[in-house]
Amino acid sequence: MKETSSYMFSNKNNDFMRLTHIEFESYKTFSTKEKVQIRPITLVVGRNSSGKSALSKLPLLMANSFLPSSEEPISVHHNGVDFGGSFTDLIHNKYPHGSLKIKLFFSEKIQLSFEIQNIANTPLQFIKTWSVSSPEFSANFEIELKTENTLLKEELRYSDGGQIFLITFHGLIPVKIYTLNGESYQTDFFSNLANQLEIFANGVEYIGPYRKIPSRIYFNSGRYPKRLGVMGENAPVILGTSSYTDDTVLKAVGDWYEKFLGGWRVEVVQNANSFELALVKPHNPAVKVNVVDVGQGMSQVLPLIVRCLTKNRPNEPITIIEQPELHLHPAAHGDLAELFARKAKSEGSSFILETHSENFLLRIRRLVVEKILNPDDVIIYWIDDLNDQGGKLKEIYVDENGDISEWPKGVFSEDLEEVLAIRKAQRDANAN
């Protein structure tokens, strides 16, 4: 274990550690080791209850453990996102004395891996092993566990290559590392690592499958929210603030709605201390319809459009969205997919999108053929639920011709199957 310089994580091009892969084992439905790539467009598809949400939210689960506010190694409740009732719910088959193994691959050849152990019949979890690998430094800590009572201590004993360390973790971050002689160990390295992981964690945003139903009126706050919220609840506030500060975002959102959602524009109607979100037809601007009074599709998609048309913060690399097409007419699914793709390419974002939409996938393939996306920008994960064997991932690639490497049998073939069933029913009716 060699010493490392304090500028190991220096930011030459204002670029931060970016997550490129996640490897995991014994996580939710997945019993064996699986590995997921994070690309500009990562699509997750599969049948209901196959593990799509668990897979999609895994980067968020990890990110929460890298925030200074984290106490437990893995928190199953964070900022309105529920990953389970307890840590045991994260372990395959809910094995009471099971463990969860995770390995994260970042840019700059930095890797983190850890095993988090559950203690049966207690609410306790502890970090059994914790490792970091980089070009400058590596460490492999393994807990020295005498009795389970020692887990109640904040400071735990770990060994690395025969040397003993006393380590205090906040979440999955080692905030204090001392030798048995009381000497601090690699302070600069671990401090810089913690800073970079916090930056990464703050850059992961999640928008759930059910966006917040809009209100009829909103009160002006004068603030510009940094995040949309897990239900997209801050999208109207962003547009309201934009209307009287810089209307760039509001205009862009209005343009997108007008082009792709039936000619309607989104407008902000300012009152004395409040505002309304309204839909307006440009040929009849005097008639303004409050967004509450139209179909759910128009409001459910609003946070996603705001997300794509709002400029990224410098450290905002990953957005996770479940069922972006929810309540939206199928004709608009492809247009929404293209919006995500163009955002990813223009600002270096990554989108993890869990979808049931065939049109969504078809547009992504078309964008590769049109060279708006490169084949390496896209990866698709199909999740097979094999019952007693657990979930299995199938990686699907898109080539330069828009063709896919492999497609599971029977997936998105329902339309053809229905047509064939109709034809058979017609023949049977005529025969009688």
Coordinates of C-alpha atoms in Angstrom, one line a residue:
M1 CA 0.0 0.0 0.0
K2 CA 1.8 3.0 -1.2
E3 CA 1.2 6.6 -0.3
T4 CA -0.8 8.8 -2.7
S5 CA -0.7 12.5 -3.4
S6 CA -3.5 14.8 -2.4
Y7 CA -4.2 15.7 -6.0
M8 CA -5.2 12.2 -7.0
F9 CA -8.8 13.3 -7.8
S10 CA -7.8 16.6 -9.5
N11 CA -10.3 17.9 -12.0
K12 CA -8.3 18.8 -15.1
N13 CA -11.3 19.4 -17.4
N14 CA -14.0 20.2 -14.9
D15 CA -14.9 16.5 -15.2
F16 CA -16.0 14.4 -12.2
M17 CA -16.0 10.7 -11.4
R18 CA -18.6 9.2 -13.6
L19 CA -20.2 5.8 -12.9
T20 CA -19.7 3.5 -15.9
H21 CA -20.7 0.0 -14.5
I22 CA -22.3 -1.6 -11.5
E23 CA -21.7 -5.2 -10.5
F24 CA -24.0 -6.8 -7.9
E25 CA -24.8 -10.1 -6.3
S26 CA -27.7 -11.3 -4.2
Y27 CA -29.7 -8.1 -4.8
K28 CA -33.5 -8.3 -4.8
T29 CA -34.5 -10.8 -7.5
F30 CA -31.0 -11.3 -8.7
S31 CA -29.3 -14.3 -7.0
T32 CA -26.1 -14.5 -9.0
K33 CA -23.5 -11.9 -10.0
E34 CA -24.7 -9.5 -12.7
K35 CA -23.1 -6.4 -14.3
V36 CA -24.8 -3.3 -15.8
Q37 CA -23.3 -0.7 -18.0
I38 CA -24.3 3.0 -17.6
R39 CA -24.4 4.5 -21.1
P40 CA -26.0 7.8 -22.3
I41 CA -29.2 5.8 -22.9
T42 CA -29.7 2.7 -20.8
L43 CA -33.1 1.1 -21.4
V44 CA -34.5 -1.4 -19.0
V45 CA -37.4 -3.6 -20.2
G46 CA -39.1 -6.7 -18.9
R47 CA -42.4 -8.1 -17.7
N48 CA -44.1 -6.8 -14.6
S49 CA -42.4 -7.6 -11.3
S50 CA -39.3 -8.9 -13.1
G51 CA -36.9 -6.6 -11.3
K52 CA -36.9 -3.5 -13.6
S53 CA -37.4 -1.0 -10.8
A54 CA -34.9 -2.6 -8.6
L55 CA -32.3 -2.5 -11.3
S56 CA -33.1 1.0 -12.4
K57 CA -32.9 2.5 -8.9
L58 CA -29.6 0.7 -7.9
P59 CA -27.4 3.8 -8.7
L60 CA -29.7 5.9 -6.5
L61 CA -29.5 3.4 -3.7
M62 CA -25.7 3.6 -3.9
A63 CA -25.6 7.4 -4.3
N64 CA -27.6 7.8 -1.1
S65 CA -24.9 6.0 0.8
F66 CA -22.3 8.5 -0.3
L67 CA -24.0 11.6 1.2
P68 CA -22.7 13.1 4.4
S69 CA -26.1 12.7 6.0
S70 CA -26.0 8.9 5.6
E71 CA -25.7 6.9 8.8
E72 CA -26.5 3.3 7.9
P73 CA -24.4 1.7 5.2
I74 CA -27.5 1.2 3.1
S75 CA -30.7 3.2 3.8
V76 CA -33.9 1.8 2.4
H77 CA -35.8 5.1 2.8
H78 CA -34.4 8.3 1.4
N79 CA -36.0 11.5 0.2
G80 CA -39.3 9.9 -0.5
V81 CA -37.9 6.9 -2.3
D82 CA -38.7 3.5 -0.7
F83 CA -36.4 0.6 -1.5
G84 CA -38.0 -1.8 1.0
G85 CA -39.3 -2.2 4.5
S86 CA -35.8 -3.1 5.8
F87 CA -32.4 -4.0 4.6
T88 CA -33.4 -7.6 4.5
D89 CA -35.8 -6.7 1.6
L90 CA -32.8 -5.9 -0.5
I91 CA -31.2 -9.3 -0.1
H92 CA -32.2 -12.1 -2.5
N93 CA -34.9 -14.3 -1.0
K94 CA -34.8 -12.0 2.1
Y95 CA -32.2 -14.3 3.7
P96 CA -32.0 -13.1 7.4
H97 CA -28.2 -13.6 7.7
G98 CA -27.5 -12.7 4.0
S99 CA -25.3 -10.0 2.5
L100 CA -25.4 -7.7 -0.4
K101 CA -22.3 -7.4 -2.7
I102 CA -21.8 -4.3 -4.8
K103 CA -18.9 -3.2 -7.0
L104 CA -18.9 0.2 -8.7
F105 CA -16.7 1.1 -11.6
F106 CA -16.0 4.8 -12.2
S107 CA -14.1 6.8 -14.7
E108 CA -10.3 7.2 -14.2
K109 CA -10.0 3.5 -13.4
I110 CA -11.4 3.9 -9.9
Q111 CA -13.3 1.0 -8.4
L112 CA -15.2 0.6 -5.1
S113 CA -16.5 -2.7 -3.8
F114 CA -18.2 -3.6 -0.6
E115 CA -20.2 -6.4 1.1
I116 CA -22.9 -5.3 3.5
Q117 CA -24.0 -8.0 6.0
N118 CA -27.3 -8.3 7.7
I119 CA -27.5 -9.7 11.2
A120 CA -30.5 -12.0 11.7
N121 CA -33.3 -11.0 14.1
T122 CA -31.8 -7.5 14.5
P123 CA -32.1 -4.2 12.6
L124 CA -28.3 -4.2 12.3
Q125 CA -26.3 -4.2 9.1
F126 CA -22.5 -3.7 8.9
I127 CA -19.8 -3.3 6.3
K128 CA -18.1 -6.7 6.1
T129 CA -15.6 -5.8 3.4
W130 CA -14.7 -2.4 1.8
S131 CA -12.2 -2.0 -1.0
V132 CA -11.0 0.8 -3.2
S133 CA -8.7 0.5 -6.3
S134 CA -7.2 3.3 -8.3
P135 CA -4.0 3.8 -10.3
E136 CA -2.4 5.5 -7.3
F137 CA -3.7 3.5 -4.3
S138 CA -5.6 0.5 -3.2
A139 CA -7.0 -0.8 0.1
N140 CA -8.9 -3.9 1.0
F141 CA -10.5 -3.7 4.5
E142 CA -12.1 -6.8 6.1
I143 CA -13.9 -6.6 9.4
E144 CA -12.3 -8.2 12.5
L145 CA -15.5 -9.4 14.2
K146 CA -15.2 -10.9 17.7
T147 CA -18.8 -10.8 18.8
E148 CA -21.9 -9.2 17.3
N149 CA -22.0 -6.7 20.2
T150 CA -18.9 -5.0 18.7
L151 CA -21.2 -3.8 15.9
L152 CA -22.8 -1.4 18.3
K153 CA -19.6 0.7 18.3
E154 CA -19.2 3.5 15.9
E155 CA -15.6 2.6 15.4
L156 CA -14.9 -0.9 14.1
R157 CA -11.8 -2.9 13.6
Y158 CA -10.7 -3.8 10.1
S159 CA -7.7 -5.5 8.7
D160 CA -5.8 -5.0 5.4
G161 CA -2.8 -7.2 4.7
G162 CA -2.3 -8.0 8.3
Q163 CA -2.4 -4.4 9.5
I164 CA -5.3 -3.4 11.8
F165 CA -7.3 -0.2 11.4
L166 CA -10.0 1.5 13.4
I167 CA -12.6 2.8 10.9
T168 CA -15.7 5.0 11.3
F169 CA -18.1 4.9 8.4
H170 CA -20.9 7.4 7.5
G171 CA -23.0 5.4 5.1
L172 CA -20.4 3.8 2.9
I173 CA -17.8 6.5 3.3
P174 CA -14.8 5.9 5.7
V175 CA -14.6 9.3 7.5
K176 CA -12.0 8.3 10.0
I177 CA -9.2 5.7 9.6
Y178 CA -6.6 5.2 12.3
T179 CA -3.9 2.6 13.0
L180 CA -3.7 1.0 16.4
N181 CA -1.0 3.6 17.2
G182 CA -3.6 6.4 16.8
E183 CA -2.1 7.6 13.5
S184 CA -4.5 8.8 10.8
Y185 CA -4.2 6.9 7.6
Q186 CA -4.2 8.3 4.0
T187 CA -6.3 11.3 5.1
D188 CA -5.9 13.2 1.8
F189 CA -6.9 10.3 -0.3
F190 CA -10.0 9.3 1.6
S191 CA -11.1 13.0 2.0
N192 CA -10.8 13.6 -1.7
L193 CA -12.6 10.3 -2.4
A194 CA -15.4 11.3 -0.1
N195 CA -15.7 14.7 -1.9
Q196 CA -15.9 13.1 -5.3
L197 CA -18.4 10.5 -4.2
E198 CA -20.6 13.2 -2.7
I199 CA -20.5 15.1 -6.0
F200 CA -21.5 11.9 -7.8
A201 CA -24.3 11.3 -5.3
N202 CA -25.7 14.8 -5.7
G203 CA -25.7 14.3 -9.5
V204 CA -28.1 11.3 -9.5
E205 CA -31.7 12.3 -9.9
Y206 CA -34.7 10.0 -9.8
I207 CA -38.3 10.6 -11.1
G208 CA -40.8 7.9 -10.2
P209 CA -43.5 6.4 -12.3
Y210 CA -46.3 8.5 -10.8
R211 CA -45.7 12.2 -11.2
K212 CA -47.5 14.6 -8.9
I213 CA -51.0 15.7 -9.9
P214 CA -50.8 19.4 -10.6
S215 CA -52.4 22.1 -8.4
R216 CA -54.8 24.7 -9.7
I217 CA -52.6 27.5 -8.4
Y218 CA -49.0 27.8 -7.1
F219 CA -47.6 30.5 -4.9
N220 CA -44.6 32.5 -6.1
S221 CA -41.6 31.6 -3.9
G222 CA -38.8 33.4 -5.8
R223 CA -36.7 30.3 -5.6
Y224 CA -35.4 28.1 -8.4
P225 CA -35.4 24.5 -7.2
K226 CA -32.2 22.5 -7.7
R227 CA -34.1 19.3 -8.2
L228 CA -37.4 18.3 -9.8
G229 CA -38.3 16.0 -6.9
V230 CA -39.1 12.3 -7.0
M231 CA -42.6 13.0 -8.2
G232 CA -41.6 15.9 -10.4
E233 CA -43.4 18.2 -8.0
N234 CA -41.0 21.1 -8.5
A235 CA -41.5 21.4 -12.3
P236 CA -44.3 24.0 -12.0
V237 CA -42.2 26.1 -9.7
I238 CA -39.3 26.0 -12.1
L239 CA -41.6 27.2 -14.9
G240 CA -43.2 29.9 -12.7
T241 CA -39.8 31.2 -11.7
S242 CA -38.6 31.1 -15.3
S243 CA -41.5 33.2 -16.4
Y244 CA -40.4 36.3 -14.5
T245 CA -36.6 35.8 -14.4
D246 CA -35.4 34.1 -17.6
D247 CA -38.2 32.6 -19.7
T248 CA -35.8 30.4 -21.7
V249 CA -37.0 27.2 -20.1
L250 CA -40.7 28.1 -20.3
K251 CA -40.4 29.0 -24.0
A252 CA -38.6 25.7 -24.7
V253 CA -41.2 23.7 -22.9
G254 CA -44.0 25.5 -24.6
D255 CA -42.4 24.9 -28.0
W256 CA -42.0 21.2 -27.3
Y257 CA -45.6 20.8 -26.2
E258 CA -46.9 22.8 -29.3
K259 CA -44.9 20.6 -31.7
F260 CA -45.6 17.2 -30.2
L261 CA -48.7 17.4 -28.1
G262 CA -51.5 18.5 -30.3
G263 CA -50.5 22.1 -30.8
W264 CA -51.0 23.2 -27.2
R265 CA -48.5 25.5 -25.5
V266 CA -47.7 25.6 -21.8
E267 CA -48.0 29.1 -20.4
V268 CA -47.6 30.6 -16.9
V269 CA -50.5 33.0 -15.9
Q270 CA -49.1 35.3 -13.2
N271 CA -51.5 36.6 -10.6
A272 CA -50.7 38.9 -7.7
N273 CA -48.9 36.4 -5.5
S274 CA -49.5 33.2 -7.3
F275 CA -49.6 31.7 -10.8
E276 CA -51.3 29.1 -12.8
L277 CA -50.1 26.6 -15.4
A278 CA -52.3 26.8 -18.5
L279 CA -52.5 25.2 -21.9
V280 CA -53.1 27.6 -24.8
K281 CA -53.8 27.1 -28.5
P282 CA -51.7 29.7 -30.4
H283 CA -54.5 30.4 -32.8
N284 CA -56.9 31.2 -29.9
P285 CA -54.6 32.6 -27.1
A286 CA -57.5 34.2 -25.2
V287 CA -58.7 30.7 -24.1
K288 CA -56.4 29.4 -21.4
V289 CA -57.1 26.0 -19.9
N290 CA -55.7 25.2 -16.5
V291 CA -53.5 22.1 -16.7
V292 CA -55.6 20.5 -13.9
D293 CA -58.6 20.4 -16.4
V294 CA -56.9 18.4 -19.1
G295 CA -55.9 14.7 -19.4
Q296 CA -53.3 13.2 -17.2
G297 CA -50.8 12.7 -20.0
M298 CA -50.2 16.4 -20.4
S299 CA -49.2 16.9 -16.8
Q300 CA -47.5 13.5 -16.2
V301 CA -44.9 14.3 -18.9
L302 CA -44.3 17.9 -17.8
P303 CA -41.5 17.1 -15.3
L304 CA -39.7 15.0 -17.9
I305 CA -39.8 17.8 -20.5
V306 CA -38.6 20.4 -17.9
R307 CA -35.8 18.0 -16.9
C308 CA -34.6 17.7 -20.5
L309 CA -34.9 21.4 -21.4
T310 CA -33.3 22.7 -18.2
K311 CA -29.5 23.1 -18.4
N312 CA -27.6 20.6 -16.4
R313 CA -25.7 21.4 -13.3
P314 CA -22.0 20.6 -13.8
N315 CA -22.2 17.4 -11.8
E316 CA -25.6 16.0 -13.0
P317 CA -24.7 12.9 -14.9
I318 CA -27.5 10.4 -14.2
T319 CA -31.3 10.7 -14.3
I320 CA -33.4 7.6 -13.6
I321 CA -37.0 7.7 -14.8
E322 CA -39.5 4.9 -14.4
Q323 CA -42.2 4.6 -17.2
P324 CA -41.6 8.0 -18.8
E325 CA -44.4 7.2 -21.3
L326 CA -47.1 6.8 -18.5
H327 CA -50.5 8.3 -19.6
L328 CA -49.0 9.6 -22.8
H329 CA -50.5 8.7 -26.2
P330 CA -48.3 6.2 -28.1
A331 CA -47.7 8.7 -30.9
A332 CA -45.6 10.8 -28.6
H333 CA -43.5 8.0 -27.1
G334 CA -40.9 8.3 -29.8
D335 CA -40.7 12.1 -29.6
L336 CA -40.1 11.8 -25.9
A337 CA -37.4 9.2 -26.4
E338 CA -35.7 11.5 -28.9
L339 CA -35.8 14.4 -26.4
F340 CA -33.9 12.2 -23.9
A341 CA -31.4 11.2 -26.6
R342 CA -30.6 14.7 -27.7
K343 CA -30.2 15.8 -24.1
A344 CA -27.8 13.0 -23.4
K345 CA -25.7 13.9 -26.5
S346 CA -25.7 17.6 -26.0
E347 CA -24.8 17.8 -22.3
G348 CA -23.2 14.5 -21.5
S349 CA -26.1 13.2 -19.5
S350 CA -26.9 9.6 -18.8
F351 CA -30.5 8.4 -18.7
I352 CA -31.6 5.1 -17.2
L353 CA -35.1 4.6 -18.5
E354 CA -37.4 1.8 -17.5
T355 CA -40.1 1.5 -20.2
H356 CA -42.9 -0.7 -21.5
S357 CA -43.1 1.2 -24.8
E358 CA -42.2 -0.4 -28.1
N359 CA -42.4 3.0 -29.8
F360 CA -39.8 4.3 -27.4
L361 CA -37.4 1.5 -28.3
L362 CA -38.0 1.9 -32.0
R363 CA -37.2 5.6 -32.0
I364 CA -33.9 5.0 -30.2
R365 CA -33.0 2.5 -32.9
R366 CA -33.9 5.0 -35.6
L367 CA -31.7 7.6 -33.9
V368 CA -28.8 5.3 -34.2
V369 CA -29.4 4.8 -37.9
E370 CA -29.7 8.6 -38.3
K371 CA -26.4 9.0 -36.4
I372 CA -27.9 11.2 -33.8
L373 CA -26.8 8.4 -31.4
N374 CA -23.8 6.2 -31.8
P375 CA -24.2 2.4 -31.2
D376 CA -22.0 2.8 -28.1
D377 CA -24.4 5.3 -26.7
V378 CA -27.2 2.8 -26.2
I379 CA -27.7 -0.4 -24.3
I380 CA -30.8 -2.3 -23.5
Y381 CA -31.4 -4.7 -20.6
W382 CA -34.0 -7.3 -20.7
I383 CA -34.7 -9.0 -17.4
D384 CA -35.7 -12.6 -17.4
D385 CA -37.5 -13.8 -14.3
L386 CA -36.5 -17.5 -13.9
N387 CA -38.5 -18.1 -10.8
D388 CA -36.3 -20.4 -8.6
Q389 CA -33.2 -19.1 -10.3
G390 CA -34.0 -15.5 -9.8
G391 CA -33.6 -12.7 -12.3
K392 CA -31.2 -12.8 -15.2
L393 CA -30.0 -9.9 -17.3
K394 CA -29.7 -10.1 -21.1
E395 CA -27.6 -7.3 -22.7
I396 CA -29.0 -6.2 -26.0
Y397 CA -27.0 -4.0 -28.4
V398 CA -28.0 -1.8 -31.2
D399 CA -25.7 -1.7 -34.3
E400 CA -25.2 1.1 -36.8
N401 CA -28.1 -0.1 -38.9
G402 CA -30.5 0.0 -36.0
D403 CA -30.6 -3.7 -35.7
I404 CA -30.5 -5.4 -32.3
S405 CA -28.1 -8.1 -31.3
E406 CA -30.8 -10.4 -29.9
W407 CA -34.4 -10.1 -28.8
P408 CA -36.3 -12.3 -26.4
K409 CA -38.9 -14.4 -28.0
G410 CA -42.4 -13.1 -27.7
V411 CA -41.5 -9.6 -26.5
F412 CA -43.5 -6.8 -28.2
S413 CA -45.0 -9.4 -30.5
E414 CA -48.4 -8.9 -28.9
D415 CA -49.8 -6.9 -31.9
L416 CA -49.0 -9.6 -34.4
E417 CA -50.4 -12.3 -32.0
E418 CA -53.6 -10.3 -31.6
V419 CA -54.0 -9.9 -35.4
L420 CA -53.5 -13.6 -35.8
A421 CA -56.1 -14.3 -33.1
I422 CA -58.6 -12.0 -34.9
R423 CA -58.1 -13.8 -38.2
K424 CA -58.6 -17.1 -36.5
A425 CA -61.8 -15.9 -34.8
Q426 CA -63.0 -14.6 -38.1
R427 CA -62.4 -18.0 -39.8
D428 CA -64.1 -19.8 -36.9
A429 CA -67.1 -17.5 -37.1
N430 CA -67.4 -18.0 -40.9
A431 CA -67.1 -21.7 -40.5
N432 CA -70.1 -21.7 -38.2

